[in-house]
PDB file of C-alpha atoms in Angstrom:
ATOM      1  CA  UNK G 264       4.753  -4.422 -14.314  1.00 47.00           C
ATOM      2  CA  UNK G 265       4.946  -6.370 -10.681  1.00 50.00           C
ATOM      3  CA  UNK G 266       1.375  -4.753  -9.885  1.00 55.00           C
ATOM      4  CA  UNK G 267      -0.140  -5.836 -12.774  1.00 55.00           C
ATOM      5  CA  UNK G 268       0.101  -9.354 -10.920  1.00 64.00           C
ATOM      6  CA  UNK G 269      -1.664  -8.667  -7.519  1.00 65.00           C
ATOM      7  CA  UNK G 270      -0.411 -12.387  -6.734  1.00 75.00           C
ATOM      8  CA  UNK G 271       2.770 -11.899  -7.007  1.00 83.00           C
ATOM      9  CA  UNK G 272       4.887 -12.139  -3.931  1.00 86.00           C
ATOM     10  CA  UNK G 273       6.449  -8.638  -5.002  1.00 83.00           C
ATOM     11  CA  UNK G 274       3.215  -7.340  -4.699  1.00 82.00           C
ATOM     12  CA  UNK G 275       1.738  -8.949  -1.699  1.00 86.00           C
ATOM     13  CA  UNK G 276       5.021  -7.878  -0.104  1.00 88.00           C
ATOM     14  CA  UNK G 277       4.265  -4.273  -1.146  1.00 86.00           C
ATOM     15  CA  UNK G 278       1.042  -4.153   0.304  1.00 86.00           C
ATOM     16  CA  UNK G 279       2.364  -5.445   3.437  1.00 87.00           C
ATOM     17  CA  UNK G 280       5.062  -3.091   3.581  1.00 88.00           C
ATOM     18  CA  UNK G 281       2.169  -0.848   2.700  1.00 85.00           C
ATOM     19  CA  UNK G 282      -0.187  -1.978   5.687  1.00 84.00           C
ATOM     20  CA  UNK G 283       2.707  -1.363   8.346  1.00 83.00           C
ATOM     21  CA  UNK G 284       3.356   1.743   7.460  1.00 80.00           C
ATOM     22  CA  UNK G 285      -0.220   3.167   7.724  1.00 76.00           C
ATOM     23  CA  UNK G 286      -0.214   1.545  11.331  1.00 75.00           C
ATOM     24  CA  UNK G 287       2.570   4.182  11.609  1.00 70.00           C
ATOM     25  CA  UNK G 288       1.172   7.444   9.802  1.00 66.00           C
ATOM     26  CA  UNK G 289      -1.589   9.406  10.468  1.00 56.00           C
ATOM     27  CA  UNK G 290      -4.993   9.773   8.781  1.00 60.00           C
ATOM     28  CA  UNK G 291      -4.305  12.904   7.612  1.00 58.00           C
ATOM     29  CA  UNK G 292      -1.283  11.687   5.469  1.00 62.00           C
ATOM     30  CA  UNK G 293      -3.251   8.499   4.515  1.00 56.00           C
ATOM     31  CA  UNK G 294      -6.021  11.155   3.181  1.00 61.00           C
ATOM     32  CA  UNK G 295      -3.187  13.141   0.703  1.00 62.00           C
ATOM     33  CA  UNK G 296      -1.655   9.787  -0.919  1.00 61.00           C
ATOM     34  CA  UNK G 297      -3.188   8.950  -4.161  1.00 63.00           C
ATOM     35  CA  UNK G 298      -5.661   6.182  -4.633  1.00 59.00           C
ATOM     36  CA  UNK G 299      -3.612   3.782  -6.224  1.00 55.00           C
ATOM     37  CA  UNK G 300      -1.181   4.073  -3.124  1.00 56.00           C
ATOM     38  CA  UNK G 301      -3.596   3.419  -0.001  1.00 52.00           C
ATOM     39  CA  UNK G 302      -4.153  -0.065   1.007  1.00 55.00           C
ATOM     40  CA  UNK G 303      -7.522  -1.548   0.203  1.00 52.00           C
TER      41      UNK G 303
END
């Protein structure tokens, strides 16, 4: 429901959350996640 509003501050606080941690993983694991879940 809280993606379906991209605005949201739930949401941009998910794709931040979302941004540090692929500073943090590899590409490998970045490469396995499902679409939906890698950062744009």
């Amino acid at each position: 429901a809280v993606l379906a509003h991209p605005d949201s501050p739930a949401a941009l606080a998910l794709r931040q959350a979302a941004r540090a941690l692929a500073g943090q993983v590899s590409v490998r694991t970045l490469a396995h996640l499902p679409d939906q879940l890698t950062v744009v």
